[in-house]
PDB file of C-alpha atoms in Angstrom:
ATOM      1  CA  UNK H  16     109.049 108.817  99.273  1.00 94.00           C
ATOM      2  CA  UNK H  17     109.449 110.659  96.259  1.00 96.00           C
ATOM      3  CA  UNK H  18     108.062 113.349  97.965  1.00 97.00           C
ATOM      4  CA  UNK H  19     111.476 113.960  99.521  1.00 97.00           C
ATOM      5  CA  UNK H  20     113.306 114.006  96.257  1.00 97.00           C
ATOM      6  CA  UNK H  21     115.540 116.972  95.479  1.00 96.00           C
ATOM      7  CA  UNK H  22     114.535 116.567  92.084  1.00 97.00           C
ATOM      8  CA  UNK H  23     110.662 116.247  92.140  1.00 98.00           C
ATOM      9  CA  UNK H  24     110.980 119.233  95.044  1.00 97.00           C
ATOM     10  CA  UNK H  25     112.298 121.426  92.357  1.00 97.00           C
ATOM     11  CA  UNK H  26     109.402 121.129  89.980  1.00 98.00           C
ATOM     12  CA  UNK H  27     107.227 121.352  93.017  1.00 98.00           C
ATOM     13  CA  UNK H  28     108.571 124.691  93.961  1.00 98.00           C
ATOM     14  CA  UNK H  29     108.646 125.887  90.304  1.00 98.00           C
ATOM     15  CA  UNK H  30     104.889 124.381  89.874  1.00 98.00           C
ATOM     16  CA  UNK H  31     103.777 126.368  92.778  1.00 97.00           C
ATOM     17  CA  UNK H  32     105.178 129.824  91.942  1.00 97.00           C
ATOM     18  CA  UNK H  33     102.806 130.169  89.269  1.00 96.00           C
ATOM     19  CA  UNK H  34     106.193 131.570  87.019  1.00 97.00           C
ATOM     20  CA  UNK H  35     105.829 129.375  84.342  1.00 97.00           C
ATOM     21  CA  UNK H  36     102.163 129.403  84.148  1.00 98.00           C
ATOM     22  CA  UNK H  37      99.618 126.528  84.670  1.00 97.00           C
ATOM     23  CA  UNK H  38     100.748 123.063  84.072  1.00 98.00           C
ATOM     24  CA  UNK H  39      98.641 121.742  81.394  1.00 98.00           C
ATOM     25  CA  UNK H  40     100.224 118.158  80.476  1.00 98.00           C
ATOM     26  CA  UNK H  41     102.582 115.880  82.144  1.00 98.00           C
ATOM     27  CA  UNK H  42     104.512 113.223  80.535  1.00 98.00           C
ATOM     28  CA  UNK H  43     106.413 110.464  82.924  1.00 98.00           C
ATOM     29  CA  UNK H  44     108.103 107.272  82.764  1.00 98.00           C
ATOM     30  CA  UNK H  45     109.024 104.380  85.050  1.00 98.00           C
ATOM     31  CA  UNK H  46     111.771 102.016  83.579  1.00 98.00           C
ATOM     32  CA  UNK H  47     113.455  99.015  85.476  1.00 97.00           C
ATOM     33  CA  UNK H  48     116.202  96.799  84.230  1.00 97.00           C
ATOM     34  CA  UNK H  49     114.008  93.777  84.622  1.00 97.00           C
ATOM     35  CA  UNK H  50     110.779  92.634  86.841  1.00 95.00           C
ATOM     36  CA  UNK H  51     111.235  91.140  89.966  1.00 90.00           C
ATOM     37  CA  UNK H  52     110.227  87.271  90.088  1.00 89.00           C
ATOM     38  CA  UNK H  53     106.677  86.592  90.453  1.00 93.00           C
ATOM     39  CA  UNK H  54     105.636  90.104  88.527  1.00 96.00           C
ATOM     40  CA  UNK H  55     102.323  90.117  87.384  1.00 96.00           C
ATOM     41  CA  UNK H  56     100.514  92.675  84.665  1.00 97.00           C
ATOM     42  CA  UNK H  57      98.744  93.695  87.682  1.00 97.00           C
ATOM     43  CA  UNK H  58     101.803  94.402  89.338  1.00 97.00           C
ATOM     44  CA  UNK H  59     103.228  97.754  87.418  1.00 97.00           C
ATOM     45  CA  UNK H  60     100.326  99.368  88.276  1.00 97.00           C
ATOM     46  CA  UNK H  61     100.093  98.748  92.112  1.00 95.00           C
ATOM     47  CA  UNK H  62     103.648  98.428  92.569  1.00 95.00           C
ATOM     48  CA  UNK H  63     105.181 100.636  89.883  1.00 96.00           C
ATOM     49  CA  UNK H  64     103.156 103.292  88.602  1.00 97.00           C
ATOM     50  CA  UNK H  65     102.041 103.832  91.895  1.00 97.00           C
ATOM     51  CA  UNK H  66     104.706 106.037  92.576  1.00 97.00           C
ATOM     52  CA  UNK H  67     103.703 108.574  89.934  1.00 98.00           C
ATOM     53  CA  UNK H  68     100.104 108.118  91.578  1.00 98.00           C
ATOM     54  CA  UNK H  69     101.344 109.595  94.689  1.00 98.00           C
ATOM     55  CA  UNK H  70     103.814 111.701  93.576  1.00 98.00           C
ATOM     56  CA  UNK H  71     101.914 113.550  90.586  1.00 98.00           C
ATOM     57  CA  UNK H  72      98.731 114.342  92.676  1.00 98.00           C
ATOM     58  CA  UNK H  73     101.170 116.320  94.989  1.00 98.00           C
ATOM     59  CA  UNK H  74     103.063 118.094  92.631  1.00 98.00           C
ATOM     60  CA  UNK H  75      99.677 119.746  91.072  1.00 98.00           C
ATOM     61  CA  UNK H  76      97.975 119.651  94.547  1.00 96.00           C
ATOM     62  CA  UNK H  77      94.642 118.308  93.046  1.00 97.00           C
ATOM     63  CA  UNK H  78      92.868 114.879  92.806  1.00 97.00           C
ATOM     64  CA  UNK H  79      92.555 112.803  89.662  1.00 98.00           C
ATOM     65  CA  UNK H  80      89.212 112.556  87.924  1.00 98.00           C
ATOM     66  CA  UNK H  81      89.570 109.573  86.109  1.00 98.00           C
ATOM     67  CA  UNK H  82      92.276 106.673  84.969  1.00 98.00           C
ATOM     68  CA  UNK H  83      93.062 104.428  82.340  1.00 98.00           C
ATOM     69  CA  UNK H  84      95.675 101.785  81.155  1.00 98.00           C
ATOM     70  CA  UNK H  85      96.531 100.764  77.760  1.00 98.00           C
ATOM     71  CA  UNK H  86      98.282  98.009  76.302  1.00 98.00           C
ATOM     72  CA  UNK H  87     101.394  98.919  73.420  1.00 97.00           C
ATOM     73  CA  UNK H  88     103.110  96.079  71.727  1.00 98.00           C
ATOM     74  CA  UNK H  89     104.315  93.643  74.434  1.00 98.00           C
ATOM     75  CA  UNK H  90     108.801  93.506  74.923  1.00 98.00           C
ATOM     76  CA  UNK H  91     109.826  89.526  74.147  1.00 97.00           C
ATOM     77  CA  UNK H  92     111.831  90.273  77.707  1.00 96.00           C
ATOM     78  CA  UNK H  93     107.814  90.031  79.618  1.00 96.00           C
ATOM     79  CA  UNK H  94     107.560  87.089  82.044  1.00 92.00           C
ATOM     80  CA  UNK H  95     105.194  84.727  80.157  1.00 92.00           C
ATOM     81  CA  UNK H  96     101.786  86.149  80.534  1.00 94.00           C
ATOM     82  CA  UNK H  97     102.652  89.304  81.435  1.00 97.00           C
ATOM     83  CA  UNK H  98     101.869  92.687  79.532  1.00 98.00           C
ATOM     84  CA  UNK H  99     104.517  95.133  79.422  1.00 98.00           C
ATOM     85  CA  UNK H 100     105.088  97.528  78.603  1.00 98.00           C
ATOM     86  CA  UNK H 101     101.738  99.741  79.823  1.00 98.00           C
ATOM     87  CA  UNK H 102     100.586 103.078  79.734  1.00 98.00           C
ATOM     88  CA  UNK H 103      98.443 104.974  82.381  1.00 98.00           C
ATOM     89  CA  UNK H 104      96.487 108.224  81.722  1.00 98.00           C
ATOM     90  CA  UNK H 105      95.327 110.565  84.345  1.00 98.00           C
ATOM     91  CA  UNK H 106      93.177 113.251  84.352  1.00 98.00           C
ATOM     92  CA  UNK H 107      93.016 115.727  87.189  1.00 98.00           C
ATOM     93  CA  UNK H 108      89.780 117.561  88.645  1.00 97.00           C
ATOM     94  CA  UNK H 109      90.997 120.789  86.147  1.00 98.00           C
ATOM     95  CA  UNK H 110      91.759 118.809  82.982  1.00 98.00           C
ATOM     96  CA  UNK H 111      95.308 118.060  83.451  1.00 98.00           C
ATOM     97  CA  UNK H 112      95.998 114.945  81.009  1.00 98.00           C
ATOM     98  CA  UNK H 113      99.035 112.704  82.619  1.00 98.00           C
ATOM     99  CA  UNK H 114     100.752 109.643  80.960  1.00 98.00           C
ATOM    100  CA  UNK H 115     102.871 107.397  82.411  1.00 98.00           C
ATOM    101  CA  UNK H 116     104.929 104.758  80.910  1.00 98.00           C
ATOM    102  CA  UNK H 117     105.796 101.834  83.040  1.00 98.00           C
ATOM    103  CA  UNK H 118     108.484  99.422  81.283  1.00 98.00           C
ATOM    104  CA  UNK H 119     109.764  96.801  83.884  1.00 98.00           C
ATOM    105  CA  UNK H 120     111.647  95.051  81.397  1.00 98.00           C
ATOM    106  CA  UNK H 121     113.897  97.958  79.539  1.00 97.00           C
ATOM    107  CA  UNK H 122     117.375  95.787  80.046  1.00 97.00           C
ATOM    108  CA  UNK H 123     118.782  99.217  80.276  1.00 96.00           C
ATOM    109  CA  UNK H 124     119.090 100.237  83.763  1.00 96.00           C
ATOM    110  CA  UNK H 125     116.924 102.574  86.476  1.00 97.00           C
ATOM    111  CA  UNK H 126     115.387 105.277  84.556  1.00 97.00           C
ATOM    112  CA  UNK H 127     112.427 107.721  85.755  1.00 98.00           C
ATOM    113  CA  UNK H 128     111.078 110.849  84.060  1.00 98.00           C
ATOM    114  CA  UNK H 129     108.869 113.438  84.628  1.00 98.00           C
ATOM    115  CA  UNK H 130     108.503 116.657  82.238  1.00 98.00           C
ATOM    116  CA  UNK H 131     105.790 119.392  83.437  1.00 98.00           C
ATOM    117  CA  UNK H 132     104.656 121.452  80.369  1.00 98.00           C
ATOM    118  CA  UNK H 133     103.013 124.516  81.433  1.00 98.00           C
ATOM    119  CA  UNK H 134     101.854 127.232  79.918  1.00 98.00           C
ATOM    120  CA  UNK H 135     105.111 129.203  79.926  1.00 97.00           C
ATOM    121  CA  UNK H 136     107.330 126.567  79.881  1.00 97.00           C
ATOM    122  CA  UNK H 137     108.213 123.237  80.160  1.00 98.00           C
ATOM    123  CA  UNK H 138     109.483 121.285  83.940  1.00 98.00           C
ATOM    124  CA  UNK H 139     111.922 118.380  83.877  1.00 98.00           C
ATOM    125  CA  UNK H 140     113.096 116.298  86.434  1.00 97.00           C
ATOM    126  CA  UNK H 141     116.582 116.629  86.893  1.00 94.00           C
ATOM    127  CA  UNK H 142     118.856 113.580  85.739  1.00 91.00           C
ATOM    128  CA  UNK H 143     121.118 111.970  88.660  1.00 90.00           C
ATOM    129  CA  UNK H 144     124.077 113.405  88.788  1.00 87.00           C
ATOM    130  CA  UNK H 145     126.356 110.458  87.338  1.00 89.00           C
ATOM    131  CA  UNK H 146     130.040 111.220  86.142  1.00 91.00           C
ATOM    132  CA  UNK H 147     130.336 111.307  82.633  1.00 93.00           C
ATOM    133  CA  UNK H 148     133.195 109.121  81.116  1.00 95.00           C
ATOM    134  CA  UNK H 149     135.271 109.146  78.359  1.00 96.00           C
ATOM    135  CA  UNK H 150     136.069 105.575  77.160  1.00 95.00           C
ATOM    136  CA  UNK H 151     136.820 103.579  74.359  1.00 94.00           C
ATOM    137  CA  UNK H 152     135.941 106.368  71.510  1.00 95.00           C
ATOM    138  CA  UNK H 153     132.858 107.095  73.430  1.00 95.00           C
ATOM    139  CA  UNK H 154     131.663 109.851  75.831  1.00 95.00           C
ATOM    140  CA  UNK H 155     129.271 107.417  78.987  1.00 94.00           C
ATOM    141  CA  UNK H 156     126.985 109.136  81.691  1.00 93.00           C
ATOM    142  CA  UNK H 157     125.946 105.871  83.529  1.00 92.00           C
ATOM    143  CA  UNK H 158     122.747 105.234  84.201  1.00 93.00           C
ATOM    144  CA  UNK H 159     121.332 103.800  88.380  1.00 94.00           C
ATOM    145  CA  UNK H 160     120.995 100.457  87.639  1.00 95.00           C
ATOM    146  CA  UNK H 161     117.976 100.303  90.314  1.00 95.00           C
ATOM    147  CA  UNK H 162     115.962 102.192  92.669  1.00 94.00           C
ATOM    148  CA  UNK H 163     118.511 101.951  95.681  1.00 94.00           C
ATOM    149  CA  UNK H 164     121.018 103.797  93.698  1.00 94.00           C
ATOM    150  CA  UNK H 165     118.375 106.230  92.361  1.00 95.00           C
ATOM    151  CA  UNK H 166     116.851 107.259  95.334  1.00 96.00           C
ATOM    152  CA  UNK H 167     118.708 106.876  98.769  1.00 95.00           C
ATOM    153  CA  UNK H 168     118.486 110.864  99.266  1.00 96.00           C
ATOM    154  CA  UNK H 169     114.879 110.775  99.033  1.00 97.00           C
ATOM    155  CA  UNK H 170     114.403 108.114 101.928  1.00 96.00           C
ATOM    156  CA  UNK H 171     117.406 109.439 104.116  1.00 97.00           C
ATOM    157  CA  UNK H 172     115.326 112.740 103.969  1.00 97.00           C
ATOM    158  CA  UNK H 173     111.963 111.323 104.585  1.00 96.00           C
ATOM    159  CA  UNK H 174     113.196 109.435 107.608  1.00 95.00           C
ATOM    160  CA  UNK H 175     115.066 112.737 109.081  1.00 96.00           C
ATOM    161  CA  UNK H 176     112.504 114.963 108.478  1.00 96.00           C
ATOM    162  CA  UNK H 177     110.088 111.931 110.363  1.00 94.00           C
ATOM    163  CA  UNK H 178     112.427 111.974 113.166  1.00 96.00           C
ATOM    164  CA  UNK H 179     112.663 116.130 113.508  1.00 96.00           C
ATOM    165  CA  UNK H 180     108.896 116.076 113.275  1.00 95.00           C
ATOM    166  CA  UNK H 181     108.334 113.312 116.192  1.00 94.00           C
ATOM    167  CA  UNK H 182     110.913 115.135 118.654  1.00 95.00           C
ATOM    168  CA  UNK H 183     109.232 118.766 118.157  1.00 95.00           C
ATOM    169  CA  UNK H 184     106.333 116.970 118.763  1.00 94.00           C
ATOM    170  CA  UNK H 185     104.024 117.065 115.611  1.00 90.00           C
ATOM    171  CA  UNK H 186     102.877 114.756 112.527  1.00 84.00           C
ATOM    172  CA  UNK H 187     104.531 115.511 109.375  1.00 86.00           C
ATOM    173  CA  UNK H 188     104.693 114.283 105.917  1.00 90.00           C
ATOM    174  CA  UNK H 189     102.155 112.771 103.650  1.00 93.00           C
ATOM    175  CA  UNK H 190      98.732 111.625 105.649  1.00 92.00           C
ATOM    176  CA  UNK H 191      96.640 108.668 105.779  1.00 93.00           C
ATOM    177  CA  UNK H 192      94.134 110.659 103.580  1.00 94.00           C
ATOM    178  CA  UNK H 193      97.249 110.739 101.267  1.00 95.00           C
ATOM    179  CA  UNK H 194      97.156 107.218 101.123  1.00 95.00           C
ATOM    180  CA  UNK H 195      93.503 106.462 100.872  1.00 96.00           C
ATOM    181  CA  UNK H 196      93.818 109.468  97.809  1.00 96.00           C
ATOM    182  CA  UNK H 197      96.481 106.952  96.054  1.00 97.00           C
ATOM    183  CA  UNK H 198      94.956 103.415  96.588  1.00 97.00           C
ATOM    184  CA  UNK H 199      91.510 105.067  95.233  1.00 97.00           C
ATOM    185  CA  UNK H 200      92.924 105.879  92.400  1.00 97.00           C
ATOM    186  CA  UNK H 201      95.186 102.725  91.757  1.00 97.00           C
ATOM    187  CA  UNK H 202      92.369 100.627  92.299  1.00 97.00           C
ATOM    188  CA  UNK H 203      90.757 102.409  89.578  1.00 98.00           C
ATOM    189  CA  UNK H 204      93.391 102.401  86.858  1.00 98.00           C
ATOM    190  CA  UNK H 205      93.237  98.617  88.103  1.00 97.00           C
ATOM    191  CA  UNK H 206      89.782  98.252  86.785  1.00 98.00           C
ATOM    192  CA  UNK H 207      90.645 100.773  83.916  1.00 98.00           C
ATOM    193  CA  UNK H 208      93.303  97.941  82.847  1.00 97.00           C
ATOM    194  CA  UNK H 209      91.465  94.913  83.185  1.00 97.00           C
ATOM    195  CA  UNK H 210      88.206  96.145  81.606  1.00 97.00           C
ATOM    196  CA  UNK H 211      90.126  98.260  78.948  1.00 97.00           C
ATOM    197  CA  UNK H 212      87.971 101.224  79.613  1.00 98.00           C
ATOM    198  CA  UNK H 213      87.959 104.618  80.950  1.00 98.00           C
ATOM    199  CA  UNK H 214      87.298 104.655  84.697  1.00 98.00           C
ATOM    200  CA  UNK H 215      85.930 107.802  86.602  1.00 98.00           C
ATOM    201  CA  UNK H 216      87.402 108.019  90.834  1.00 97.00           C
ATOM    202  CA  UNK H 217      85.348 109.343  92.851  1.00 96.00           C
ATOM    203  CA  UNK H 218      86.601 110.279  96.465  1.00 94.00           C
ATOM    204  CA  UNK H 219      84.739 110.428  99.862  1.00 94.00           C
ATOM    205  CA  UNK H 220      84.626 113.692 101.315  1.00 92.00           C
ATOM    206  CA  UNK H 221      88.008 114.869 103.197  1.00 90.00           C
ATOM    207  CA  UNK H 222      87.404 115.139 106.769  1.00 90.00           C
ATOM    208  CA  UNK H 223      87.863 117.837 109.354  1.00 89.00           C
ATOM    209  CA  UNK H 224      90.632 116.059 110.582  1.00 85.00           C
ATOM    210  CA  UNK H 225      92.856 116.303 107.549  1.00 83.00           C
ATOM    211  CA  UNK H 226      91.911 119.720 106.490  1.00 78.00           C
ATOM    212  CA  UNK H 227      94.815 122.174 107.334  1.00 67.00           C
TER     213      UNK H 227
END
């Protein structure tokens, strides 16, 4: 869904112009006010970071090459067990280096980042567009608090733009090799985390079917 952004569809259009040059690294984060019960170190991966997974691979319109996680110091907010926050680094096909932070437990609200540094410049992802507040001696832009206050544009326009697809007739929108893309390489950054090592992803061959 992130697809449908009006944020992330910015940097896509800017990415794709070619103005600014080629994008060379991207640094992203994933924050959450706290984990949902039953959140596992597993989980920020194939729940959370998954996102950026999907999302990233689209913006640069090439496939990842390899994955891995790493472990910093662990927040005293972590469910028992549980190791966050964690860091995943991508590498795509043409050497683009990607790391993305996920930090379930930030106890400061809904916060997600994503600068593009290219060659000629660098990308960010716009900031919601909260009132700021003057209060009590202070100047307060309020932060979403989770993702349903973060993104509701981006689903309201993936479900639309579903609908005007399906009544003129034709599939739109991410595909099922989409998907298979994403789970290939979440199940590798999977195996990156739990053997602590650098994993390469290697994809099937696209078929005719998907090819545009």
């Amino acid at each position: 869904m992130r697809r449908y952004d009006p944020g992330y569809r910015q940097l896509k259009k800017y990415i794709d112009s070619g103005k600014y040059g080629q994008p060379l690294m991207l640094h992203c984060a994933h924050r959450n006010y706290t984990a949902d019960r039953g959140w596992k170190t597993s989980s920020s991966v194939e729940n959370s970071m998954i996102h950026e997974i999907d999302v990233l691979r689209w913006l640069l319109g090439e496939n990842y090459k390899t994955a891995e996680v790493v472990f910093p110091k662990t927040t005293c907010n972590a469910q028992d067990g549980v190791r966050d926050p964690q860091i995943m680094i991508l590498t795509t096909e043409s050497g683009v280096r990607i790391d993305v932070e996920s930090f379930v437990n930030c106890h400061y609200g809904y916060d997600v980042h994503c600068e593009v540094v290219c060659e000629e410049g660098c990308l960010n992802l716009p900031e919601p567009a909260n009132a700021m507040i003057r209060t009590n001696d202070a100047r307060v832009t309020p932060i979403c608090h989770d993702w349903s206050e973060r993104f509701p544009e981006a689903y309201n326009t993936e479900f639309q733009e579903w609908i005007n697809a399906c009544k003129e007739g034709h599939v739109d929108g991410p595909s099922a090799w989409d998907g298979y893309a994403g789970q290939l390489a979440a199940a590798a950054a999977s195996k990156a985390r739990d053997t602590q090592t650098v994993v390469e992803i290697h994809y099937d061959e696209m078929p005719t079917f998907y090819k545009k």
